[in-house]
mmCIF file of C-alpha atoms in Angstrom:
data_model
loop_
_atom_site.group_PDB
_atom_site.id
_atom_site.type_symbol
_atom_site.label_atom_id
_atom_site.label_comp_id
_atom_site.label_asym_id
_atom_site.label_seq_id
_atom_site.Cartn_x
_atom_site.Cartn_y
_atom_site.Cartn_z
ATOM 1 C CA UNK A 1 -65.817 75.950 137.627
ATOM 2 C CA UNK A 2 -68.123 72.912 137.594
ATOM 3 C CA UNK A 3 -65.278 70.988 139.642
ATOM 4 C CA UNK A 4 -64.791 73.166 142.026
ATOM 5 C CA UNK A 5 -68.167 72.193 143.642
ATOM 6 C CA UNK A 6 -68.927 68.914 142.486
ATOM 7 C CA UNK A 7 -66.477 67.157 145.488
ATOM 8 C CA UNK A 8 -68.718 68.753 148.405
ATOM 9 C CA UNK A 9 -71.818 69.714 146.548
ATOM 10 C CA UNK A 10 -74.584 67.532 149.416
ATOM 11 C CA UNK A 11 -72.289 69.529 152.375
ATOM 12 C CA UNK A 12 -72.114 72.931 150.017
ATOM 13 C CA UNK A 13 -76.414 72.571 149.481
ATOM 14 C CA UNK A 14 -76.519 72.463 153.426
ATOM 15 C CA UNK A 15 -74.055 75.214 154.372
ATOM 16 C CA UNK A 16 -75.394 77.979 152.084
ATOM 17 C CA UNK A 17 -77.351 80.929 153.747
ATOM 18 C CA UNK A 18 -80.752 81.276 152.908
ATOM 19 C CA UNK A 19 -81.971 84.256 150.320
ATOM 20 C CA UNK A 20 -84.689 86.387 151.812
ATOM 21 C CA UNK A 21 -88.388 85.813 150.777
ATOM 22 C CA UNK A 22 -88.614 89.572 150.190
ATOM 23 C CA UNK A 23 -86.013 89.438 147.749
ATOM 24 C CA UNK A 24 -87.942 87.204 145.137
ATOM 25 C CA UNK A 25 -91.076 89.148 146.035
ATOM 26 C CA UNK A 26 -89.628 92.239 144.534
ATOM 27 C CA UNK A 27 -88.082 91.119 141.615
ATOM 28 C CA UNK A 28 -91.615 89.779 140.909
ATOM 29 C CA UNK A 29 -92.827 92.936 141.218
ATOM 30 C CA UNK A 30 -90.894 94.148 138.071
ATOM 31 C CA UNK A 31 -92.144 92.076 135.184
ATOM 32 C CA UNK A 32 -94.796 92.801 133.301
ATOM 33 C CA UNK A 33 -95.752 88.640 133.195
ATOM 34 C CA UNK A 34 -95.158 85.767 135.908
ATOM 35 C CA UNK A 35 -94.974 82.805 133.828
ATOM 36 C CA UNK A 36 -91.093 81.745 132.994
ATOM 37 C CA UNK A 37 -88.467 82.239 135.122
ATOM 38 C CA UNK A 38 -84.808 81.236 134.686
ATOM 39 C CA UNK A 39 -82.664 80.537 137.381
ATOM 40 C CA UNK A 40 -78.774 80.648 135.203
ATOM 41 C CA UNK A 41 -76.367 78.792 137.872
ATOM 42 C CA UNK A 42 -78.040 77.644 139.882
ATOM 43 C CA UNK A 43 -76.316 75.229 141.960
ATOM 44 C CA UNK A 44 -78.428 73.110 144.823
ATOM 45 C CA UNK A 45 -81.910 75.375 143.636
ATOM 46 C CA UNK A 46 -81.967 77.502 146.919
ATOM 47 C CA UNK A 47 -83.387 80.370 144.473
ATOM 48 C CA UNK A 48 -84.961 78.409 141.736
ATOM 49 C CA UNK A 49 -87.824 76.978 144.465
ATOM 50 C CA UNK A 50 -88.021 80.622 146.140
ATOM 51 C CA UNK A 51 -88.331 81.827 142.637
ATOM 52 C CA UNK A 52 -91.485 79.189 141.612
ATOM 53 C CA UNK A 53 -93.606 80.780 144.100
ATOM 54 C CA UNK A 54 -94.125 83.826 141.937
ATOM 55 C CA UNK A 55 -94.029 82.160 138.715
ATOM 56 C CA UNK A 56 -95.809 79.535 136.484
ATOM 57 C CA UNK A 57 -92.978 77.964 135.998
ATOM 58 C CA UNK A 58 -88.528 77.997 136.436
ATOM 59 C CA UNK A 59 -85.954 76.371 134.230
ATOM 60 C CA UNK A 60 -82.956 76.104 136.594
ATOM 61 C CA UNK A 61 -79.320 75.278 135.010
ATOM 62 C CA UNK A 62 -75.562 74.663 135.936
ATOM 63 C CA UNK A 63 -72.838 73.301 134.714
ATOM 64 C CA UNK A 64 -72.515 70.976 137.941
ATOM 65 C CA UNK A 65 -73.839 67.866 137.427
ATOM 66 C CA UNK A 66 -72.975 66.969 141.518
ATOM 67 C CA UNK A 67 -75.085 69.890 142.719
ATOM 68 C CA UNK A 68 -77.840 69.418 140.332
ATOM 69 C CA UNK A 69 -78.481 65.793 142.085
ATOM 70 C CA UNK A 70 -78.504 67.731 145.143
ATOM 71 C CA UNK A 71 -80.819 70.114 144.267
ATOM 72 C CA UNK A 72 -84.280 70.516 145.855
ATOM 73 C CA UNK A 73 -87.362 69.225 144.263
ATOM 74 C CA UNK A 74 -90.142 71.136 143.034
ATOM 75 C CA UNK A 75 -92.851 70.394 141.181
ATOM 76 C CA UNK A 76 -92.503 74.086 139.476
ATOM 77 C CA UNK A 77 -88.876 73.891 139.230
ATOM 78 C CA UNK A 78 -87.313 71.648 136.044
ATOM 79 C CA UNK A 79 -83.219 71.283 136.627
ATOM 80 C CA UNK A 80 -80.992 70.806 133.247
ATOM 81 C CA UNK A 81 -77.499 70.101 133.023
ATOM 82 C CA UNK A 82 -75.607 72.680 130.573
ATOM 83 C CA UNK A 83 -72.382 71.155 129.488
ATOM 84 C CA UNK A 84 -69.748 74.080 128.640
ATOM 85 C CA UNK A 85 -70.029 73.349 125.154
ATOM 86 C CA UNK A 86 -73.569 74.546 124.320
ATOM 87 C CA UNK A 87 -73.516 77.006 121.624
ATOM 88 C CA UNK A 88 -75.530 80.576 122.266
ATOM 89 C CA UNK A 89 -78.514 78.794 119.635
ATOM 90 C CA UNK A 90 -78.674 75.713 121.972
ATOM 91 C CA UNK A 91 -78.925 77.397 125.081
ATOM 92 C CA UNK A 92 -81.241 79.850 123.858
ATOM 93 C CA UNK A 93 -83.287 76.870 122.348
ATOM 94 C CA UNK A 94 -82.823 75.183 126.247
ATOM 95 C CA UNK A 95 -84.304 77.604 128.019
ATOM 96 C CA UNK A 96 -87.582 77.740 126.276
ATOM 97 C CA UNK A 97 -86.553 79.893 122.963
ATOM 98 C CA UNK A 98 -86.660 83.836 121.618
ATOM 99 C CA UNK A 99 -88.739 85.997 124.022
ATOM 100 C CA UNK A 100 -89.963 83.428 126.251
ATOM 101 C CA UNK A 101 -88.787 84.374 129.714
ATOM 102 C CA UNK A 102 -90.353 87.240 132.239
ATOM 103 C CA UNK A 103 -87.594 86.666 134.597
ATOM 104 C CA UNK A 104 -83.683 85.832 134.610
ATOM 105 C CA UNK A 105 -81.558 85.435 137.798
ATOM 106 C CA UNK A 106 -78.137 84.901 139.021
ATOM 107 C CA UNK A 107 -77.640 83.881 142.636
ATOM 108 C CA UNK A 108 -73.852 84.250 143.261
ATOM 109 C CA UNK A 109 -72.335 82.658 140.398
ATOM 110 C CA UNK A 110 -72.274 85.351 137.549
ATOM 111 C CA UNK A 111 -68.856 85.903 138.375
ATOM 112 C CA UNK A 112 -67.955 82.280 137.090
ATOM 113 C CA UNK A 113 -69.763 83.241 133.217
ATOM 114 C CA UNK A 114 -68.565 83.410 129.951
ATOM 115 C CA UNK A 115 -70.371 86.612 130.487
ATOM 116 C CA UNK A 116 -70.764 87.979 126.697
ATOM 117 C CA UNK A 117 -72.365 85.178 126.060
ATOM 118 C CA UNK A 118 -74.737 84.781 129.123
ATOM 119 C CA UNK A 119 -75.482 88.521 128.116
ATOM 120 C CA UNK A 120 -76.277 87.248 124.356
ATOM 121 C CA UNK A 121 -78.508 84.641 125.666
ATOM 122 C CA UNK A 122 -80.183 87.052 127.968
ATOM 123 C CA UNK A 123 -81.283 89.713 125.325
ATOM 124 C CA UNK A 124 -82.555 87.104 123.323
ATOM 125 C CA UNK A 125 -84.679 85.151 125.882
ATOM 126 C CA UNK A 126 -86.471 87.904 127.742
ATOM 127 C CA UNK A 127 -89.898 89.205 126.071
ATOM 128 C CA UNK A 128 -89.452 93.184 125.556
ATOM 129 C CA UNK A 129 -90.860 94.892 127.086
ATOM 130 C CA UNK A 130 -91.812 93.547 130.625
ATOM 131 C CA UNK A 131 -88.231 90.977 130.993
ATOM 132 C CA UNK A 132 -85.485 91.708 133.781
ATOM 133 C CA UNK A 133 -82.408 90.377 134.652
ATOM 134 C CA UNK A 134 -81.225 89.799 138.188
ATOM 135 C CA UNK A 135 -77.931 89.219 139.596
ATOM 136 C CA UNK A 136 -76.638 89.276 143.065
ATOM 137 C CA UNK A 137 -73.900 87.612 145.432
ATOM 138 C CA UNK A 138 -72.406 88.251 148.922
ATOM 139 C CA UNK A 139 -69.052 87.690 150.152
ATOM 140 C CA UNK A 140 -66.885 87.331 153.328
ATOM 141 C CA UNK A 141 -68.238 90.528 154.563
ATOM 142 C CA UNK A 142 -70.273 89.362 157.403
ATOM 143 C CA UNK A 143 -71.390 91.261 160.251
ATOM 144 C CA UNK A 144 -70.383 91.691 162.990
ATOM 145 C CA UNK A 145 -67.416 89.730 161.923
ATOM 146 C CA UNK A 146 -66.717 91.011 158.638
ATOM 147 C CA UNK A 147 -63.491 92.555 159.477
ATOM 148 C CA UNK A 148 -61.919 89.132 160.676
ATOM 149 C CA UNK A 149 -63.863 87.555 157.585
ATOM 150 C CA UNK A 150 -63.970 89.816 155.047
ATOM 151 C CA UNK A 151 -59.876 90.703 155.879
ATOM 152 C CA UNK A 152 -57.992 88.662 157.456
ATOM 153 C CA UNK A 153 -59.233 85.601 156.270
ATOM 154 C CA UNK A 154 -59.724 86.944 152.496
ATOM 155 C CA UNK A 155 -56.203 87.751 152.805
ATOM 156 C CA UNK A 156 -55.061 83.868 153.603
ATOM 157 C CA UNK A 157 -56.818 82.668 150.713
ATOM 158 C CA UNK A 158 -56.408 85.075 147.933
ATOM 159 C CA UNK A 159 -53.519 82.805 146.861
ATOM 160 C CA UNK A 160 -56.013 80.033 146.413
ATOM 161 C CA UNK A 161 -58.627 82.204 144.876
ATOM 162 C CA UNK A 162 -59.901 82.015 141.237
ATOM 163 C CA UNK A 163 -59.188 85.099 139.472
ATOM 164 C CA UNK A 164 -62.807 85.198 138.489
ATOM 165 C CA UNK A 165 -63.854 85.558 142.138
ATOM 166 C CA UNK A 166 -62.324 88.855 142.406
ATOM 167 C CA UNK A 167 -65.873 90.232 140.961
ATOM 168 C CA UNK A 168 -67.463 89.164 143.828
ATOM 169 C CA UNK A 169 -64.692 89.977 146.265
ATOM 170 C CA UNK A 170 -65.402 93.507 145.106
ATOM 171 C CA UNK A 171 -68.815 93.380 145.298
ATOM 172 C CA UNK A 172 -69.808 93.432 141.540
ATOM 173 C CA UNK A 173 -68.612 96.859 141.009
ATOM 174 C CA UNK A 174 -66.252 96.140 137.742
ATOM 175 C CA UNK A 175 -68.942 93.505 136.550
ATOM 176 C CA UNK A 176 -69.986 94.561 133.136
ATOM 177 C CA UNK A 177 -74.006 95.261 133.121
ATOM 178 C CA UNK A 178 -75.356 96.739 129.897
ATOM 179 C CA UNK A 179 -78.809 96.508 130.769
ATOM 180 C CA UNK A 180 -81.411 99.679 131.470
ATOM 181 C CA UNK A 181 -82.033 100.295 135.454
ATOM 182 C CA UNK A 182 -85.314 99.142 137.122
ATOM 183 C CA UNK A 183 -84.422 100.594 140.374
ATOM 184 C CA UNK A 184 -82.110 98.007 141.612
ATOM 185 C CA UNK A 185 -78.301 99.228 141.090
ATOM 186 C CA UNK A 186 -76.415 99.806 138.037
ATOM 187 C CA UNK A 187 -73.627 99.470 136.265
ATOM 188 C CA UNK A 188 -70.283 100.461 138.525
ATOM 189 C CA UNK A 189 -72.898 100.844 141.768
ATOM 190 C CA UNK A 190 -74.719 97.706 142.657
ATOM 191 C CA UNK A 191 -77.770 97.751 145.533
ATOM 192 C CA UNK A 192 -76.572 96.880 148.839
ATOM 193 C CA UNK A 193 -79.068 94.090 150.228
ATOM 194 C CA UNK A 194 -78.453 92.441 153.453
ATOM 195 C CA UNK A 195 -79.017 89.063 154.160
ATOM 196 C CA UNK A 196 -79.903 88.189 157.734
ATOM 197 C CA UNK A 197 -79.371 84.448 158.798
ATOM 198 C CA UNK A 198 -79.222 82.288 162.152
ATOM 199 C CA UNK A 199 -75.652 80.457 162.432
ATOM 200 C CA UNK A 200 -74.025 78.660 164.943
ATOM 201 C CA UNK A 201 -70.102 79.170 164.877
ATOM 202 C CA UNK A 202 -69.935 75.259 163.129
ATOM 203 C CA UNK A 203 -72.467 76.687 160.592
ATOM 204 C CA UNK A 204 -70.182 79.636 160.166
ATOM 205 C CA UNK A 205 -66.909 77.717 160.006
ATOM 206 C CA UNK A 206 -68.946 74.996 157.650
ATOM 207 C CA UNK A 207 -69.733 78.073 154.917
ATOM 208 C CA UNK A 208 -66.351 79.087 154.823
ATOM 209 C CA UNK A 209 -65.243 75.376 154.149
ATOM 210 C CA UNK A 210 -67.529 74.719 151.564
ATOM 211 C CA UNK A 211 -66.868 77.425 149.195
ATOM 212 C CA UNK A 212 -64.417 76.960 145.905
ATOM 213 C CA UNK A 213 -61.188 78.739 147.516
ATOM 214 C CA UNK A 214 -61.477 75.707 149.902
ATOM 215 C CA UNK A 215 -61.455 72.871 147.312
ATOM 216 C CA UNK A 216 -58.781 74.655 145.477
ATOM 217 C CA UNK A 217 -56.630 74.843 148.452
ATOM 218 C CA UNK A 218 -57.011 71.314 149.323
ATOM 219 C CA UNK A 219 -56.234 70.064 145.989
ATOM 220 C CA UNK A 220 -53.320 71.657 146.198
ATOM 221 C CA UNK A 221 -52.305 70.225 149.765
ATOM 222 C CA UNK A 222 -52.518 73.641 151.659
ATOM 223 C CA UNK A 223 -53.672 72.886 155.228
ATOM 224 C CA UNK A 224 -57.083 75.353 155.215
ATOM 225 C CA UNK A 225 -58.642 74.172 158.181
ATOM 226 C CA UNK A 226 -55.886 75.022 160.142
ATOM 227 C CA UNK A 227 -55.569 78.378 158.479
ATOM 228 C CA UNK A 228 -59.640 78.514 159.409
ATOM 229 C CA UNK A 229 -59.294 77.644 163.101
ATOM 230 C CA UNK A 230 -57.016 80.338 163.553
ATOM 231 C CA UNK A 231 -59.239 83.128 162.449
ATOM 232 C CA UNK A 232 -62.209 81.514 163.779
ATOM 233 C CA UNK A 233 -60.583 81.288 166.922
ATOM 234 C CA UNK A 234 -60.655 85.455 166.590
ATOM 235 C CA UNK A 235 -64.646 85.031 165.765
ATOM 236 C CA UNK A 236 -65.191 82.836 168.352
ATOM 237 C CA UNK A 237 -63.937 84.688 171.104
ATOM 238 C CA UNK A 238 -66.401 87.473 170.135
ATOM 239 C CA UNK A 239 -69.033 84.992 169.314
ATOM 240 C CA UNK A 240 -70.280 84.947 173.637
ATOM 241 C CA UNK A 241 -70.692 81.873 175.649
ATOM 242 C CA UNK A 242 -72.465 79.738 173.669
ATOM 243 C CA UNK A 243 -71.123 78.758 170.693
ATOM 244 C CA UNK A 244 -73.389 75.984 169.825
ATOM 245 C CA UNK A 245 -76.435 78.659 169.999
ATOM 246 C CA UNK A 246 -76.987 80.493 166.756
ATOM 247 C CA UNK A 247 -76.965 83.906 166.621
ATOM 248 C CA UNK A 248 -77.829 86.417 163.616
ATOM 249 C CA UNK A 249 -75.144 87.169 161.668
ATOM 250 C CA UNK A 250 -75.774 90.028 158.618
ATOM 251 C CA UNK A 251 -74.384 88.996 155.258
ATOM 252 C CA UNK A 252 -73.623 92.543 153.262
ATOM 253 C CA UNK A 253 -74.833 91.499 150.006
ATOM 254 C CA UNK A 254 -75.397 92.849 146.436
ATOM 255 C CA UNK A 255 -77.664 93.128 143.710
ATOM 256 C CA UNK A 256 -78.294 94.217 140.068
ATOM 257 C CA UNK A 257 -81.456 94.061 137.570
ATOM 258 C CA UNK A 258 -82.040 95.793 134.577
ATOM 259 C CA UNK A 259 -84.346 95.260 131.366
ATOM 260 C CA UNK A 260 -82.966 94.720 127.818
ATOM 261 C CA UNK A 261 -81.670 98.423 126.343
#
């Protein structure tokens, strides 16, 4: 997985939609404490500083050493590389020990996990009672373009697709989640949380460029961007006049958080 983004990590940091302040605010509103957070994937840090303005402190991790150079600073926010080899003890001993954490997130990379294991670590790290875990990702489904997105164009790729992304593709409904509901989702029937953002079509196009199916694709010598410009074409004849001005475009997102059972 770490691959896939290490080529255009600096372009994937800038093309990534922002999360919503609101989100963070209410998953701070669910632990009992505010003083460790853990931000498990966390590629260029987007959540991990949006995060450290609820809590003491964030350990952010990932298995990409390229994005972690790209990540952005904060004073709250301390980045570690976790090679794939880390044993459950070492990771658990990484992240500041047994019970230690008020908070655990995913932003839109569970679906790449050994998840078991993530799920070991998780139990182990968050203080009971008072810890939650938070996962959520989004997808092609974009309005007002999310049939063109979210169906022609997930169509085209699929053949370039990781298995694993299939999760998010189906908007972490089969994603395993053995944890006790807090309000937010559960098991089989995530939250649906939209994400509003201002995009230009180039920002648009950019996203879809940036994401794993792309690199894949090119590594194997398929043409993408000409694959791209055709559907865009479709999105940017219903994008208006102006397709340098950005407009707000509604990513359909997801979320789960439980506590430890």
């Amino acid at each position: 997985m770490a691959g896939l983004y290490e080529k255009p990590s600096e372009t994937y940091a800038k093309k990534r939609p922002r999360y919503p302040k609101e989100w963070f605010s209410m998953l701070a509103s669910l632990t009992a404490g505010h003083h460790r957070a853990w931000d498990a994937g966390c590629g260029s840090g987007q959540a991990s500083v949006s995060i450290a303005e609820h809590y003491e402190s964030v350990v952010a991790t990932d298995v990409s050493e390229g994005q972690l150079r790209h990540a952005i600073a904060d004073p709250k926010v301390r980045y570690l590389h976790t090679p794939l080899d880390l044993s459950e003890d070492e990771l658990v001993a990484l992240v500041g020990g047994e019970a230690s954490l008020d908070l655990v997130i995913v932003a839109t990379s569970i679906h790449w996990f050994d998840v078991p294991l993530f799920y070991a670590v998780v139990n182990r790290v968050l203080k009971k009672p008072g810890g939650v875990l938070a996962v959520w990702g989004y997808n092609y489904d974009i309005h007002p373009f999310g049939d063109k997105l979210q169906g022609t164009l997930y169509a085209a790729m699929r053949p370039y697709m990781d298995p694993r992304t299939r999760l998010a593709m189906e908007r972490y409904r089969e994603l395993p989640f053995p944890f006790e509901p807090v309000g937010v989702g559960h098991e089989g029937e995530p939250a649906d949380v939209d994400m509003e953002v201002e995009m230009t079509l180039e920002d648009l196009a950019g996203f879809v460029m940036t994401g794993s199916v792309a690199t894949t694709a090119r590594e194997k010598g398929v043409d993408l961007e000409a694959l791209v410009k055709d559907v865009m074409k479709g999105v940017e004849e219903e994008w208006g006049d102006q397709p340098t001005v950005p407009r707000k475009l509604v990513f359909k997102a997801f979320m789960l958080a439980g506590k430890p059972k």
